[in-house]
XYZ file of C-alpha atoms in Angstrom:
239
model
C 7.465 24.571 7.531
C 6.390 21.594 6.077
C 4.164 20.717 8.873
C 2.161 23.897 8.063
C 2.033 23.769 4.446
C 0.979 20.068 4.924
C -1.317 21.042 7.085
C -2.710 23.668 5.274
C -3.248 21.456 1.524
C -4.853 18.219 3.924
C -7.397 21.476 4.843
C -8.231 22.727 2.078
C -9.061 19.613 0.538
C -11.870 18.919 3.219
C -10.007 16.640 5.594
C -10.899 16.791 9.537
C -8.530 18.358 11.763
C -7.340 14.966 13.500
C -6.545 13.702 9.428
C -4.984 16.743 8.732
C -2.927 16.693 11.748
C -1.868 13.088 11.135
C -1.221 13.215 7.457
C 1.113 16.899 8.326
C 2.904 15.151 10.690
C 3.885 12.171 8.679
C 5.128 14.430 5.580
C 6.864 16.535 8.515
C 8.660 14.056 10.145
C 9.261 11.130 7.849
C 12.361 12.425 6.132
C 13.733 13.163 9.995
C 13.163 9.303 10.434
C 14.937 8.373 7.467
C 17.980 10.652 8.267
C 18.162 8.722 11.989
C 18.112 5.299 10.069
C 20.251 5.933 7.915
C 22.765 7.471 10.087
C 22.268 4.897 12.831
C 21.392 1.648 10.973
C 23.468 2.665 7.744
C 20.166 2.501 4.934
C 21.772 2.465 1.279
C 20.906 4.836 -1.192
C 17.617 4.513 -3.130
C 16.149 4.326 -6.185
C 15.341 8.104 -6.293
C 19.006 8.902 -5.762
C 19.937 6.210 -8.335
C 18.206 8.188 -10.911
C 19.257 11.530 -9.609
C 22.402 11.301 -10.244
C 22.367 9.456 -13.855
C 23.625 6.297 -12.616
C 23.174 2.895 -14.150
C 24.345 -0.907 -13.303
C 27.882 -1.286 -14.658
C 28.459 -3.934 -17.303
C 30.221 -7.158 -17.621
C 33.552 -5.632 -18.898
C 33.391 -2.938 -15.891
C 33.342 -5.330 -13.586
C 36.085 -7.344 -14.766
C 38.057 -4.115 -14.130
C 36.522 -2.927 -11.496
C 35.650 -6.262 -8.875
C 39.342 -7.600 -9.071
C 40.709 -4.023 -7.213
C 37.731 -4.056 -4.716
C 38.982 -7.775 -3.968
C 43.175 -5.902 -3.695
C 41.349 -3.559 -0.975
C 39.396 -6.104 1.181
C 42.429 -8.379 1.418
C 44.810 -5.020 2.545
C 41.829 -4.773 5.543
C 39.954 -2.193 3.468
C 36.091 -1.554 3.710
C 33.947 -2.634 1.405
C 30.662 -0.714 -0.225
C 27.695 -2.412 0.100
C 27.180 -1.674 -3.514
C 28.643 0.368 -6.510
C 26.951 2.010 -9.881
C 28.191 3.954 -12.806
C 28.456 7.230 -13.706
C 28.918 7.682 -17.513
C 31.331 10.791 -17.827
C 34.554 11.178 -18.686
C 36.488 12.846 -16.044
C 38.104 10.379 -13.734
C 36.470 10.463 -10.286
C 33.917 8.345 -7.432
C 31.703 9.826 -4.818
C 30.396 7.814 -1.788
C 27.007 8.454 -0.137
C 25.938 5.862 2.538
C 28.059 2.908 1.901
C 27.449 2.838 -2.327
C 30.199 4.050 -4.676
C 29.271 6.033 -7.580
C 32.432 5.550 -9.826
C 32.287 7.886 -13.203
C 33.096 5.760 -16.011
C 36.501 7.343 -16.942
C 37.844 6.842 -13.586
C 37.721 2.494 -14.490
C 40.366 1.442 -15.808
C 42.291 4.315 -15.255
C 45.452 3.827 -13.474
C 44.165 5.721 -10.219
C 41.644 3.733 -9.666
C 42.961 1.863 -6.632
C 43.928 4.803 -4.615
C 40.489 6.806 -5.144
C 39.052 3.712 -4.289
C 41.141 3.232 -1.097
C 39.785 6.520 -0.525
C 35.991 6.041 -0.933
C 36.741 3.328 1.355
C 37.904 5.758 3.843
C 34.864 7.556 3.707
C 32.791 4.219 4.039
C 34.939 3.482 7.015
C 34.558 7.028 9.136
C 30.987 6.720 8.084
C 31.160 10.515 6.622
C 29.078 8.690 3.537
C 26.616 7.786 6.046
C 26.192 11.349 7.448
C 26.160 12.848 4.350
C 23.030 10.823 2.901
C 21.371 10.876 6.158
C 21.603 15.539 5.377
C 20.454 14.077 2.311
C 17.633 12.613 3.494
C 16.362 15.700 5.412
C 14.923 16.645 2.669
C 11.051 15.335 1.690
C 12.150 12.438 -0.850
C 9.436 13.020 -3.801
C 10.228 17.207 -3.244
C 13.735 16.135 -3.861
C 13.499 14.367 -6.773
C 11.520 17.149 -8.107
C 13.693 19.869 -7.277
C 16.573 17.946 -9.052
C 14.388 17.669 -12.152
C 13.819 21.123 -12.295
C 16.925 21.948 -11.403
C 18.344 20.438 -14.483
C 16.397 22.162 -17.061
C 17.696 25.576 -15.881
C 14.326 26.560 -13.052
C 17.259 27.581 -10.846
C 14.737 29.996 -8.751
C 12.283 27.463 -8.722
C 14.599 24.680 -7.404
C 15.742 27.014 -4.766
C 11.865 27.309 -3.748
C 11.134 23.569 -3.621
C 14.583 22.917 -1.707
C 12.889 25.457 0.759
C 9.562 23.593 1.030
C 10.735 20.263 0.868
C 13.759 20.653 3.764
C 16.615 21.718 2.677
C 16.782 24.800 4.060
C 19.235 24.166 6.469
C 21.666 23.717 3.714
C 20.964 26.975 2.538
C 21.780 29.231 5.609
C 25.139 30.785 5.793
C 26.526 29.855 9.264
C 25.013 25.670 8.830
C 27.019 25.349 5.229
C 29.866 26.693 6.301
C 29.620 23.862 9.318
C 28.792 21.486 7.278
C 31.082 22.197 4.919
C 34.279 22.302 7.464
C 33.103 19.039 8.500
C 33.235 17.371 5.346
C 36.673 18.666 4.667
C 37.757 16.872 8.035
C 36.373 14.067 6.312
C 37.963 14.102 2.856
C 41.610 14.554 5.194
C 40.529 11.014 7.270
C 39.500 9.308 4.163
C 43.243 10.298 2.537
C 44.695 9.305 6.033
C 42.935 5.561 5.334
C 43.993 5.379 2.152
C 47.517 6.340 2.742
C 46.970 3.404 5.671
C 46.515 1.320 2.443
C 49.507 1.822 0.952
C 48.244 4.396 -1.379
C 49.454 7.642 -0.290
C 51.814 8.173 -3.687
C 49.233 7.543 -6.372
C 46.457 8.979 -4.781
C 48.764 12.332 -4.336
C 49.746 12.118 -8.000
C 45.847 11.860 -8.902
C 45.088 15.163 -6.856
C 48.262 16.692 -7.896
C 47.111 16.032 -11.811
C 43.268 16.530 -11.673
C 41.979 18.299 -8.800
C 45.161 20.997 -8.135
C 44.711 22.741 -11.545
C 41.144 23.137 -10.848
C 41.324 24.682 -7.785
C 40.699 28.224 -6.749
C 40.931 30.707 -4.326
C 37.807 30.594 -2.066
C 36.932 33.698 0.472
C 36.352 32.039 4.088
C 36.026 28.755 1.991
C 32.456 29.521 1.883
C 30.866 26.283 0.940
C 33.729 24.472 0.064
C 33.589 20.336 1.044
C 36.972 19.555 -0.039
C 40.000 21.056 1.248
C 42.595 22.413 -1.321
C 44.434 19.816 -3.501
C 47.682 20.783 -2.295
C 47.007 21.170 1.374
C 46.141 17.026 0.900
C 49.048 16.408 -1.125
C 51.102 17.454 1.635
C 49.743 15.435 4.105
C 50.012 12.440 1.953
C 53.658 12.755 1.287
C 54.671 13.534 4.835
């Protein structure tokens, strides 16, 4: 699809058919290149992403917190991000896509923060970050960053539009989310298996047992759902 709408814009601004062709295929296929490097050669996060999700350089006091645990994992054998940024909200979580950790700024300092960063570290480890910015990347990088814009001043429709035409359809089809979406909660279980490896099984079940249980809800055919139920990990980490 984005070959032929490419294609098509290229025409109708007068190029020749061997331009067109050229220029189509490069918009086609250069966000399938960047998903390969990034799943094989491990390519960090970029600037785009950076901004996408809010994130900014943490500051002097946040990494006097913050460094000193990271330097408690790597001696224990843990993996280390290649970088890390800050989130500024309140609620006490971390995300990892490639091999950076995006840590929200209520989660430092908090006495959790060890164990959900044992945990990122799991994901770092099993390379499920990697995966899940190189699906990331299938998606035309400019489009994306557009679509995320718009996205966040309420042009749901129109989002769901440019998500078409810049690649994301795949993530929209019924049968590849719920695949996806299986795999990833595979992944969340392997990153709580490291991280119990760690020595952090306890604390990172009494996180999940105080934050993410009483969110959760009933899902039909966990349709869409990345993270497996809060109690089904707690289990697993006490056993």
């Amino acid at each position: 699809m984005r070959f032929l709408i490419a294609y098509g814009i290229v025409s109708l601004l007068g190029a020749s058919d061997d331009l067109a062709m050229a220029l189509a295929g490069g918009v086609a296929f250069l966000p399938l290149l960047l998903s390969l490097a990034t799943f094989l050669f491990g390519l960090p996060g970029g600037w785009g992403l950076y901004g996408e999700l809010g994130a900014r350089r943490p500051s002097l006091r946040e990494k006097a917190v913050f460094e000193p645990v990271l330097a408690k994992l790597r001696r224990r054998g843990g993996r280390m991000p290649k970088a890390w940024f800050v989130i500024d909200d309140p609620v006490p979580n971390a995300q990892t896509l490639g091999r950076t950790v995006y840590v929200n700024s209520g989660m430092i300092g908090h006495p959790s923060l060890e164990a959900a960063l044992a945990h990122e570290c799991g994901h770092i480890e099993t390379r499920i970050g990697d995966r899940l910015l190189a699906l990331v990347r299938l998606e035309f990088p400019g489009l994306r960053v557009v679509r995320v814009y718009i996205d966040s001043i309420g042009w749901t429709i129109t989002a769901k539009i440019v998500r078409v035409v810049s690649g994301g359809v795949s993530w929209e089809l019924p049968i590849l989310r719920s695949l996806w979406a299986a795999y990833f909660r595979r992944g969340e279980h392997a990153a709580d298996r490291y991280a119990k490896r760690l020595g952090h099984s306890f604390e990172l079940a009494e996180y999940l047992d105080v934050y993410e249980r009483p969110l959760d809800g009933a899902t039909p055919f966990r349709r869409g759902r990345s993270h497996p139920y809060a109690e089904q990990r707690i289990g697993r980490l006490l056993k």
